[in-house]
XYZ file of C-alpha atoms in Angstrom:
623
model
C 0.337 -0.076 -0.279
C 1.485 3.365 -0.483
C 2.196 6.237 1.383
C -0.952 8.680 0.485
C -3.267 4.937 0.281
C -1.875 4.379 3.913
C -2.674 7.667 5.497
C -6.220 7.324 3.928
C -6.637 4.400 5.543
C -6.311 6.443 8.966
C -7.598 8.576 8.109
C -11.052 7.175 7.821
C -10.250 4.399 10.758
C -10.261 7.973 12.757
C -13.568 9.821 11.471
C -15.572 5.972 12.017
C -13.965 5.744 15.416
C -14.528 9.326 16.738
C -17.766 8.609 15.779
C -18.424 5.790 17.117
C -17.534 7.022 20.236
C -20.407 10.537 20.003
C -22.670 7.480 19.684
C -21.884 5.610 23.155
C -20.740 7.576 26.591
C -16.871 8.227 26.466
C -15.668 5.875 29.219
C -12.472 5.884 30.726
C -10.084 2.046 29.513
C -13.152 0.262 28.978
C -12.420 -2.599 26.844
C -14.452 -5.323 27.698
C -18.460 -5.013 27.238
C -19.071 -6.807 29.859
C -18.312 -3.757 31.597
C -20.702 -2.119 29.429
C -23.520 -5.095 30.886
C -22.659 -4.526 34.181
C -22.910 -0.134 33.538
C -26.144 -0.639 32.589
C -27.165 -3.484 34.940
C -25.772 -0.777 37.740
C -27.698 2.210 36.486
C -31.462 0.313 34.858
C -33.542 3.977 35.047
C -31.063 6.018 32.186
C -33.330 5.908 28.738
C -30.378 7.501 27.109
C -29.950 6.363 23.541
C -26.298 5.731 24.063
C -26.615 1.812 25.022
C -28.227 1.188 21.857
C -25.580 -0.473 20.242
C -22.145 -2.412 22.304
C -19.251 -0.851 21.575
C -16.998 -3.668 19.747
C -13.175 -5.073 21.922
C -11.170 -4.058 18.715
C -12.684 -0.360 18.802
C -10.892 -0.008 22.235
C -7.598 -2.312 20.617
C -7.406 0.386 17.311
C -8.877 3.218 19.752
C -5.898 2.751 21.930
C -3.722 2.593 18.699
C -4.420 5.440 17.022
C -3.553 7.357 20.495
C -0.630 6.279 20.291
C -0.567 3.426 23.519
C 1.971 0.558 22.345
C 0.594 -2.048 25.074
C -3.572 -2.013 24.984
C -3.204 -4.944 26.741
C -1.739 -4.130 29.616
C -4.800 -2.825 31.060
C -7.062 -5.038 30.025
C -4.499 -7.771 31.849
C -5.214 -5.328 34.771
C -8.880 -5.038 35.082
C -9.054 -9.379 33.839
C -7.215 -10.160 37.299
C -9.552 -7.175 38.895
C -13.453 -8.577 37.929
C -11.648 -12.505 39.367
C -10.648 -11.228 42.487
C -14.417 -9.513 42.919
C -16.024 -12.790 41.488
C -13.928 -14.761 44.125
C -14.866 -12.576 47.141
C -18.289 -11.811 46.171
C -19.323 -15.053 44.240
C -22.783 -14.127 45.073
C -22.731 -10.850 44.160
C -21.779 -11.667 40.902
C -24.667 -14.324 40.568
C -27.009 -11.878 41.494
C -26.177 -8.776 39.135
C -25.529 -11.139 35.895
C -26.522 -9.409 33.267
C -28.665 -10.516 29.590
C -27.471 -11.862 26.770
C -27.760 -7.903 25.093
C -30.346 -8.291 21.624
C -27.989 -6.679 18.697
C -29.797 -5.689 15.595
C -28.700 -5.695 12.548
C -26.346 -3.246 11.408
C -23.853 -2.055 8.109
C -21.379 -2.927 7.941
C -18.237 -0.720 8.547
C -14.608 -0.304 7.628
C -13.174 -1.762 10.361
C -15.261 -4.760 10.334
C -14.658 -4.913 6.703
C -11.306 -4.860 7.277
C -11.093 -7.570 10.006
C -13.679 -9.891 7.980
C -10.578 -9.593 5.236
C -7.374 -10.727 7.748
C -9.233 -13.247 8.103
C -10.566 -14.511 5.452
C -6.854 -15.113 4.021
C -4.620 -15.726 6.724
C -7.478 -18.883 7.071
C -7.228 -19.601 3.216
C -4.350 -21.927 2.010
C -1.705 -19.791 -0.827
C -1.911 -22.761 -3.467
C -6.004 -21.688 -2.996
C -5.417 -18.086 -4.033
C -6.897 -17.224 -7.789
C -3.649 -15.312 -9.524
C -4.494 -13.906 -13.030
C -2.861 -16.447 -15.936
C -0.219 -14.396 -17.100
C 1.613 -13.624 -13.739
C 1.210 -17.713 -13.158
C 2.717 -17.927 -16.735
C 5.599 -16.210 -15.107
C 6.053 -17.764 -12.199
C 6.150 -20.827 -14.152
C 8.709 -19.875 -16.217
C 11.863 -20.437 -13.535
C 10.303 -23.970 -13.012
C 12.963 -27.328 -14.850
C 11.220 -29.817 -17.206
C 10.630 -31.467 -13.767
C 9.509 -29.028 -12.089
C 6.784 -28.602 -14.393
C 6.378 -31.987 -14.493
C 5.925 -32.599 -10.554
C 3.477 -29.480 -11.073
C 0.785 -30.775 -13.662
C -0.055 -33.130 -11.100
C -1.234 -31.308 -7.933
C -4.235 -30.091 -10.485
C -6.204 -29.571 -13.652
C -5.715 -25.674 -13.383
C -2.174 -26.702 -12.495
C -2.078 -29.249 -15.409
C -3.422 -26.699 -18.129
C -1.110 -23.982 -16.483
C 2.531 -25.904 -16.882
C 1.846 -27.523 -20.335
C 1.567 -23.773 -22.119
C 2.942 -24.114 -25.191
C 4.892 -20.677 -24.311
C 6.544 -22.943 -21.588
C 7.768 -25.567 -23.534
C 8.918 -23.754 -27.037
C 11.652 -21.851 -25.173
C 13.039 -25.364 -23.315
C 12.393 -26.999 -26.716
C 15.162 -23.668 -28.367
C 16.529 -23.622 -25.822
C 18.454 -27.562 -25.401
C 18.759 -27.280 -29.478
C 15.641 -28.562 -31.314
C 14.211 -26.704 -33.908
C 16.065 -24.268 -34.342
C 14.191 -21.205 -35.879
C 11.100 -23.238 -35.640
C 7.811 -20.452 -35.060
C 5.707 -21.816 -31.638
C 2.032 -22.223 -33.960
C 4.786 -25.065 -36.124
C 3.736 -27.691 -33.343
C 0.756 -27.906 -31.917
C 1.961 -29.759 -28.672
C 5.739 -28.488 -27.922
C 5.703 -30.639 -24.709
C 5.598 -33.815 -26.902
C 8.444 -32.539 -29.265
C 10.723 -31.852 -27.056
C 10.316 -35.186 -25.312
C 10.048 -36.974 -29.109
C 13.173 -35.302 -29.315
C 15.496 -36.107 -26.280
C 14.586 -39.960 -26.753
C 15.768 -39.528 -30.317
C 19.056 -37.966 -28.751
C 19.232 -40.679 -26.560
C 18.789 -43.054 -30.126
C 21.170 -41.258 -31.698
C 23.995 -40.811 -28.548
C 23.607 -45.039 -28.343
C 24.343 -45.347 -31.908
C 26.547 -44.057 -32.076
C 28.880 -44.867 -29.317
C 28.071 -49.215 -30.632
C 27.908 -48.003 -34.353
C 24.102 -49.501 -35.397
C 23.087 -47.546 -38.242
C 23.645 -48.125 -42.198
C 26.329 -47.176 -44.076
C 26.747 -46.458 -47.225
C 29.567 -46.289 -50.350
C 28.599 -43.074 -52.205
C 30.401 -44.823 -55.992
C 30.341 -43.402 -59.512
C 31.552 -46.302 -61.781
C 32.693 -43.400 -64.498
C 34.501 -41.350 -62.875
C 37.834 -43.339 -62.204
C 40.375 -41.780 -59.334
C 39.021 -39.525 -56.496
C 40.303 -36.541 -55.962
C 38.486 -34.037 -53.692
C 35.802 -34.357 -51.744
C 32.993 -31.553 -50.156
C 29.975 -31.294 -47.988
C 28.163 -29.320 -46.714
C 24.739 -30.568 -44.570
C 23.118 -32.907 -46.723
C 24.872 -32.558 -49.805
C 28.510 -34.366 -50.777
C 30.175 -33.142 -53.876
C 32.902 -34.700 -55.558
C 35.255 -34.328 -58.336
C 37.197 -37.164 -60.137
C 39.850 -37.662 -62.348
C 37.933 -38.514 -65.541
C 36.786 -34.721 -65.021
C 33.234 -35.621 -64.009
C 31.526 -33.684 -60.626
C 28.841 -35.440 -58.641
C 26.345 -33.801 -56.293
C 24.528 -36.332 -53.701
C 21.407 -35.581 -51.567
C 21.883 -37.797 -48.865
C 18.264 -36.788 -47.549
C 16.048 -37.863 -50.429
C 19.311 -39.614 -52.229
C 18.446 -37.946 -55.524
C 21.634 -37.463 -57.200
C 21.908 -33.790 -59.151
C 23.466 -34.001 -62.477
C 25.466 -30.669 -63.184
C 27.410 -30.940 -66.356
C 31.134 -29.410 -67.123
C 31.683 -26.120 -68.882
C 32.124 -26.526 -72.715
C 36.039 -25.617 -72.583
C 35.878 -28.676 -70.754
C 34.364 -30.949 -71.713
C 35.136 -30.801 -75.723
C 39.324 -31.033 -74.027
C 40.368 -34.557 -74.983
C 41.525 -36.102 -72.490
C 39.371 -33.983 -69.845
C 41.053 -32.264 -67.353
C 41.111 -32.900 -63.569
C 38.888 -31.705 -60.577
C 41.238 -29.859 -58.492
C 38.722 -28.719 -55.685
C 35.521 -29.171 -55.722
C 33.326 -26.729 -53.575
C 29.486 -27.356 -52.326
C 27.161 -25.107 -49.531
C 23.319 -25.375 -49.055
C 22.753 -23.665 -52.783
C 26.168 -23.841 -54.363
C 28.823 -25.161 -56.005
C 32.020 -25.095 -56.916
C 34.358 -26.497 -58.954
C 38.417 -26.599 -60.196
C 39.856 -27.899 -62.873
C 43.648 -29.120 -63.764
C 43.733 -26.417 -67.056
C 42.448 -23.396 -64.408
C 38.790 -22.906 -64.994
C 36.601 -23.075 -62.227
C 32.670 -23.477 -62.543
C 30.014 -22.903 -60.099
C 26.574 -24.006 -59.899
C 23.360 -24.262 -58.797
C 22.195 -26.904 -56.153
C 18.678 -26.833 -56.800
C 18.498 -26.255 -60.734
C 21.787 -28.318 -61.642
C 22.595 -28.369 -64.780
C 24.844 -26.186 -66.684
C 27.395 -23.674 -64.770
C 25.568 -20.189 -63.823
C 28.875 -18.946 -63.805
C 32.549 -19.257 -64.731
C 36.204 -18.033 -65.395
C 39.081 -18.605 -66.450
C 42.261 -17.959 -64.750
C 45.507 -18.005 -65.550
C 47.034 -20.937 -63.671
C 45.908 -24.254 -61.668
C 43.836 -22.869 -58.200
C 45.596 -24.010 -54.878
C 43.061 -23.471 -52.869
C 38.741 -22.409 -53.087
C 36.253 -21.806 -51.283
C 32.650 -20.966 -50.786
C 31.125 -19.037 -47.986
C 28.404 -21.077 -46.079
C 25.779 -18.010 -45.476
C 26.514 -15.765 -49.119
C 27.062 -16.697 -52.659
C 30.954 -15.779 -52.327
C 33.114 -17.949 -53.636
C 37.498 -17.571 -53.589
C 39.919 -18.874 -55.529
C 44.054 -18.146 -55.552
C 46.294 -19.176 -58.344
C 49.943 -18.274 -56.997
C 49.975 -15.210 -55.178
C 46.391 -14.340 -56.632
C 43.883 -13.933 -54.722
C 39.979 -13.633 -56.690
C 36.745 -12.547 -55.303
C 33.249 -13.142 -56.951
C 30.428 -12.207 -55.718
C 26.558 -13.023 -57.117
C 23.922 -9.728 -56.799
C 20.942 -9.251 -55.662
C 20.321 -10.203 -58.832
C 21.807 -13.537 -60.137
C 24.482 -11.953 -61.810
C 28.141 -12.987 -60.395
C 30.543 -9.873 -60.245
C 33.899 -9.725 -59.455
C 34.364 -8.542 -56.318
C 38.059 -8.208 -56.120
C 41.519 -9.212 -57.021
C 44.709 -8.995 -54.702
C 48.282 -10.090 -54.776
C 49.642 -11.132 -51.945
C 54.099 -11.741 -51.170
C 53.797 -15.018 -51.700
C 51.828 -18.282 -53.076
C 48.606 -19.484 -51.454
C 48.335 -22.421 -49.468
C 45.574 -22.901 -47.676
C 42.014 -20.333 -47.829
C 38.642 -20.318 -45.899
C 35.956 -17.686 -46.465
C 34.278 -16.591 -43.346
C 30.473 -17.424 -42.536
C 28.674 -15.292 -40.950
C 29.194 -11.458 -42.534
C 25.840 -10.758 -43.761
C 25.689 -7.309 -45.149
C 29.624 -6.085 -43.844
C 30.895 -7.940 -47.394
C 33.334 -10.887 -47.623
C 36.161 -11.802 -45.694
C 38.561 -14.452 -46.303
C 41.321 -15.755 -44.045
C 44.539 -16.687 -46.356
C 47.788 -18.069 -45.134
C 50.995 -17.774 -47.722
C 54.751 -19.367 -46.276
C 55.111 -17.354 -42.782
C 52.044 -14.780 -42.978
C 48.250 -15.389 -42.652
C 46.514 -12.279 -43.965
C 42.674 -11.475 -43.106
C 41.995 -10.412 -47.010
C 38.254 -7.293 -46.812
C 37.313 -6.449 -50.139
C 36.967 -3.068 -49.069
C 40.608 -1.860 -47.984
C 43.936 -1.857 -49.763
C 45.367 -4.129 -48.523
C 45.212 -7.506 -47.072
C 45.769 -7.318 -42.900
C 48.553 -9.360 -41.573
C 47.388 -11.678 -38.865
C 50.645 -13.630 -38.167
C 54.272 -13.516 -39.705
C 57.868 -14.723 -38.561
C 60.311 -15.591 -40.698
C 62.061 -19.493 -40.322
C 58.033 -19.783 -39.582
C 56.146 -21.887 -41.695
C 51.364 -22.160 -41.234
C 50.497 -25.011 -42.217
C 47.128 -25.337 -41.488
C 44.258 -23.144 -40.934
C 40.599 -22.958 -39.543
C 37.436 -19.931 -39.175
C 34.686 -19.689 -36.858
C 32.401 -16.677 -36.996
C 35.236 -14.571 -34.230
C 38.112 -15.910 -34.701
C 41.092 -17.835 -36.845
C 43.440 -20.264 -35.498
C 46.766 -21.652 -37.527
C 48.860 -24.533 -36.689
C 52.648 -22.621 -36.923
C 56.002 -24.601 -37.274
C 58.832 -23.656 -35.581
C 62.627 -24.237 -36.419
C 65.989 -23.031 -34.740
C 65.719 -21.983 -31.670
C 62.364 -21.305 -31.245
C 61.644 -24.888 -30.865
C 63.633 -25.108 -27.367
C 60.536 -23.021 -26.774
C 57.619 -24.766 -26.416
C 57.560 -26.338 -29.540
C 54.647 -25.831 -32.267
C 52.275 -23.790 -31.598
C 48.264 -22.973 -32.119
C 47.421 -19.768 -32.872
C 44.186 -18.246 -31.475
C 42.980 -14.583 -32.772
C 40.841 -12.972 -32.685
C 38.859 -11.347 -35.970
C 37.675 -8.477 -34.501
C 40.541 -6.638 -33.163
C 43.343 -8.586 -35.406
C 45.051 -9.599 -31.902
C 46.232 -12.478 -30.339
C 44.128 -14.272 -27.947
C 45.956 -17.117 -27.085
C 48.376 -19.730 -27.786
C 47.984 -23.307 -26.709
C 49.627 -26.616 -28.215
C 53.055 -27.779 -26.952
C 54.432 -30.310 -29.526
C 57.648 -31.883 -31.513
C 55.512 -32.178 -35.100
C 54.100 -30.439 -37.656
C 49.586 -29.309 -36.466
C 48.621 -31.532 -39.727
C 44.496 -30.347 -39.244
C 42.961 -27.660 -37.014
C 38.900 -27.695 -36.761
C 37.248 -25.151 -35.052
C 34.119 -24.339 -37.096
C 30.495 -26.166 -36.157
C 32.850 -27.602 -33.459
C 31.349 -26.804 -29.945
C 31.679 -23.509 -27.581
C 34.939 -22.778 -26.754
C 36.431 -25.951 -27.657
C 39.801 -25.992 -30.723
C 40.108 -30.249 -32.177
C 43.739 -30.424 -33.953
C 45.924 -33.109 -35.618
C 49.620 -33.921 -35.312
C 52.489 -35.713 -36.789
C 53.119 -36.707 -34.359
C 50.581 -39.250 -33.817
C 48.150 -37.491 -31.303
C 45.234 -35.378 -31.769
C 43.570 -33.043 -28.683
C 41.024 -30.902 -27.960
C 41.523 -27.746 -25.905
C 39.821 -25.695 -24.057
C 40.298 -21.506 -25.608
C 38.560 -20.584 -21.948
C 41.649 -21.294 -19.917
C 44.392 -22.462 -22.609
C 44.600 -25.871 -21.371
C 43.664 -29.106 -22.890
C 41.015 -31.284 -22.339
C 42.270 -34.160 -24.025
C 44.961 -36.217 -25.729
C 44.620 -39.571 -27.864
C 46.828 -41.483 -29.463
C 45.077 -42.244 -32.303
C 46.923 -42.538 -35.717
C 50.383 -44.370 -36.715
C 50.581 -41.965 -39.783
C 49.746 -39.137 -38.805
C 46.298 -37.216 -38.341
C 45.214 -35.594 -41.211
C 40.642 -35.340 -40.152
C 39.132 -34.554 -37.460
C 35.876 -32.915 -36.433
C 34.453 -32.907 -32.401
C 31.389 -31.576 -30.339
C 30.127 -31.498 -27.189
C 30.753 -35.360 -25.828
C 32.749 -37.609 -28.791
C 35.904 -37.005 -31.218
C 36.057 -38.542 -34.599
C 39.407 -38.073 -35.960
C 41.500 -39.647 -39.724
C 44.856 -40.772 -40.207
C 46.852 -41.590 -42.692
C 46.848 -45.546 -42.660
C 42.676 -44.788 -44.078
C 41.419 -45.111 -39.880
C 37.811 -44.023 -38.702
C 38.188 -43.763 -34.942
C 35.281 -42.608 -33.539
C 36.150 -41.308 -29.247
C 34.351 -40.775 -26.157
C 35.734 -37.596 -24.801
C 34.559 -38.164 -21.355
C 35.560 -41.808 -20.817
C 38.888 -40.584 -23.276
C 38.520 -44.391 -25.531
C 37.875 -45.853 -28.157
C 34.197 -46.227 -29.078
C 34.840 -47.790 -32.159
C 36.843 -47.375 -35.455
C 36.439 -48.197 -39.852
C 39.744 -49.478 -42.782
C 39.875 -48.119 -45.494
C 43.030 -48.463 -47.459
C 43.146 -44.898 -48.917
C 44.631 -42.194 -46.220
C 41.296 -39.699 -44.642
C 41.150 -36.922 -46.443
C 37.518 -35.728 -45.388
C 35.322 -36.058 -42.014
C 31.861 -34.073 -41.181
C 29.886 -35.297 -39.083
C 26.453 -34.336 -37.323
C 24.425 -35.405 -34.633
C 22.518 -38.139 -37.290
C 24.742 -38.813 -40.037
C 28.623 -39.378 -40.243
C 30.904 -38.336 -44.602
C 34.144 -40.325 -44.983
C 36.520 -39.651 -47.636
C 39.240 -41.349 -48.252
C 41.360 -39.820 -51.020
C 44.284 -41.725 -52.827
C 47.625 -39.724 -53.542
C 48.710 -41.468 -57.037
C 45.749 -39.990 -59.025
C 46.880 -42.303 -62.175
C 48.264 -45.744 -60.497
C 48.291 -48.749 -62.087
C 45.108 -49.865 -63.177
C 43.238 -46.775 -62.622
C 41.702 -46.777 -66.220
C 38.221 -48.029 -66.771
C 39.329 -50.868 -70.009
C 41.467 -52.045 -68.475
C 41.359 -55.661 -67.092
C 41.828 -55.646 -63.912
C 38.688 -53.944 -63.133
C 40.200 -55.036 -59.284
C 43.337 -53.059 -58.894
C 40.731 -49.907 -60.710
C 38.584 -50.664 -57.981
C 40.698 -51.131 -55.345
C 42.943 -47.703 -55.763
C 39.811 -45.300 -56.580
C 39.191 -44.289 -53.321
C 35.750 -44.171 -51.577
C 33.276 -41.644 -50.147
C 31.471 -44.069 -47.061
C 27.733 -41.993 -45.509
C 26.435 -43.515 -41.388
C 23.548 -42.997 -41.261
C 22.394 -43.551 -37.011
C 19.616 -42.571 -37.153
C 17.832 -46.251 -38.714
C 17.706 -48.687 -36.499
C 20.018 -52.999 -37.280
C 17.489 -55.305 -38.657
C 17.423 -58.075 -35.664
C 20.008 -60.381 -35.798
C 16.680 -62.800 -37.839
C 15.977 -60.602 -40.702
C 19.811 -59.381 -41.369
C 20.243 -63.060 -43.270
C 18.841 -62.238 -46.716
C 15.302 -64.067 -47.684
C 17.691 -66.616 -50.650
C 19.754 -67.640 -47.954
C 16.211 -68.030 -45.546
C 14.047 -71.358 -45.022
C 12.641 -73.220 -42.169
C 12.451 -76.858 -43.807
C 8.699 -76.264 -44.790
C 8.059 -75.562 -48.228
C 8.404 -77.686 -50.762
C 10.330 -75.219 -53.803
C 13.473 -73.199 -52.853
C 15.824 -71.338 -54.651
C 18.987 -73.793 -56.096
C 21.680 -72.144 -53.106
C 19.895 -71.878 -50.534
C 22.920 -71.738 -47.763
C 20.620 -71.926 -44.500
C 20.336 -76.034 -45.897
C 22.921 -78.053 -45.249
C 22.765 -78.854 -49.068
C 22.355 -77.177 -52.532
C 18.411 -78.554 -53.107
C 16.292 -77.397 -56.007
C 12.435 -79.064 -55.252
C 11.822 -81.643 -52.114
C 9.751 -83.848 -52.660
C 6.190 -84.009 -51.471
C 6.454 -86.805 -49.693
C 9.384 -88.829 -48.320
C 11.078 -91.721 -50.396
C 12.633 -93.175 -47.830
C 15.634 -92.363 -49.130
C-alpha cells in the first residue's frame, strides 16, 4: 500500500472511531463489553440512547493504537485480574448481578469490520488456492525446470493446463538445440515435441556408441580416381580424375546431374578436378586447366558462373551463408560475388607477397561484405575487399603456417617452429580475434607439425587439432589448457572434428576412429586403404572420404582388364546414417538365404540348408 493510501486509511479509521464514540458514552480505559453491560445493570433507570449498540472489543484496541499506546493489552490484563478477584471474593453478588444477553440488531458493515473480516479470510485460506491471473502464473512457472513442471502438472487440473502451456515448453526446446528457427505455431504440442526430440537424441547417442545404423558407399564408376570431396549439411560433392563432378543429396537420395563448361568438356582428355566446394545453395569446382565452374544446387545442369584463371588453383572456398567464391592462383587472390539479381561479378583482385597455400571464407558476415583468411608461407592475412591491402595477422620469418581454420569470431592456425624456437615449447596453435586482429592465446606444445584444425561448427570454446606425432588434442579456449590428448593414428592425423561429447579423427593409414571425450576411450573404428582427407558429421550422420595420393595408379583406367585393382585404387566415400535402427539378428540374413524346411520349393543355393537343393519331395520316399 502506498503512503497516500495508508494515510487515507488511517484518517477514515480515526473518523469512524470518533463517530462511534459520539454515539456511546466515553469511558476511560474500558476494553470489555462485560464492563459496559455492568454499567447498564447498575443504572437501569437511565433511558438515554447512548447504550443502543455495544462497542466491539477491537474498537478500544484500535483507539488505544491511534492514541499512541504501544501496549493496550496491559490495562486489559490488569482489569481481568481485578474482575476475577472480585468474583472470587463476592460470588453471590456476581450471580445476582449477571447481565442478560444483549440483543444486537443488524447493522451495516463498516470499514474496520470489513478489514478484520478480510484479514481473517486471508489467514484461513491456503496459499495454493489464491486465484492469480493466468499471465502472472505463467511468469512464475517460467522459472521452473522440466521435471518441476511435470510435478506441478500433477497437483490439479488447473495446474496441469498451466504447466503444459506451449509458451513454457517452446523456449526449452530451443534452448536444448532442437528445431532452431521454428515458430511456436509450428507444433501443436511442444511438450510432446521436446519429449520426442530427447528420446531421439538418446537413441542417436546410443547408436553412435554402438555403431548401430546403415553404411552406404557413394560410388561413381565413370569417375576413375577420387580427387576431392566436400560436404555441407545433407549435400556431398565429389570430383574425379576423369573430369566428372558428382553431387548427392543424402536426405532424399537424389543425384543432381551437373555438367562441366563447354571448354573443359570438349578438351580431350578432359582435365581432372582439383578442388570442389559446396554450400546449401551453391556448388563450385576447379579443374586442372584453371577453369572454375559454379552451379546451383537446386537446379543443377549447366554452370551459372564460369571463369578462367591463368594457372592451376591452389585454394578454393565458398562462403557457407552468402553467394561469395574466393579462389587463389599463385600469389593472386580473386573474390567473386553474386548481386541481388543473380549476376556474378569480380569483387576484388589482390596480390600477396607469397604463394597462397590455403584459404577459408568466413561465415556470418551478412551485409558487412565478404571476408577471407589466407595463409601464405610464414604469414596469415585477413582479406577484406573494402581495404586496399590485406591485413597481416601473423608473420614470423622461418615459421611456416601448416593448417588453417576459422569460425565467426576467431581464426586458428598451426605454426611450425624451427631452430632456436623449438626450445620454447615446440610447435604451437595461434588463435586470433577477428574483431581486434590480435592474438588471444597460444596453445599446444608438440614436436610434430599440426596437420589439421577444426574450429568451425565445433562445440563452444573447444578446438580440436591433429598432429604428425600421431596424437589428437582438444583444447579449452577459455583456460588455454588441453582437455584430452589421444594416441590415434600411426601415420599421423589427417582430419578431425569434435562436438560436446565425441571426437572423430582420420589418419594417413586409412583409419576413421570415433572417441568418447568423457571416457577418453575409442568407441569404434573403420578402415579403408587410402588416407582420410575429409571427415564431417552431424548429430545423426557422418561422411568420410578416403582420397588416394596417386591419381594415376596402375589399373585406374576403366578400359583396363584388372577391374579389381581399379576399384581398389579409386578411393571411397562412406555415408553413415545412425537414425536407422539395425535389423534384428533374424532379419539380417537375406530372404534367399533363409528357409524353414516346410516349403516344398526352394532356391538352388539356399545356404540355410546343409546341402543345396532344387526341389524337395512332397512325401518321404525312404531315401
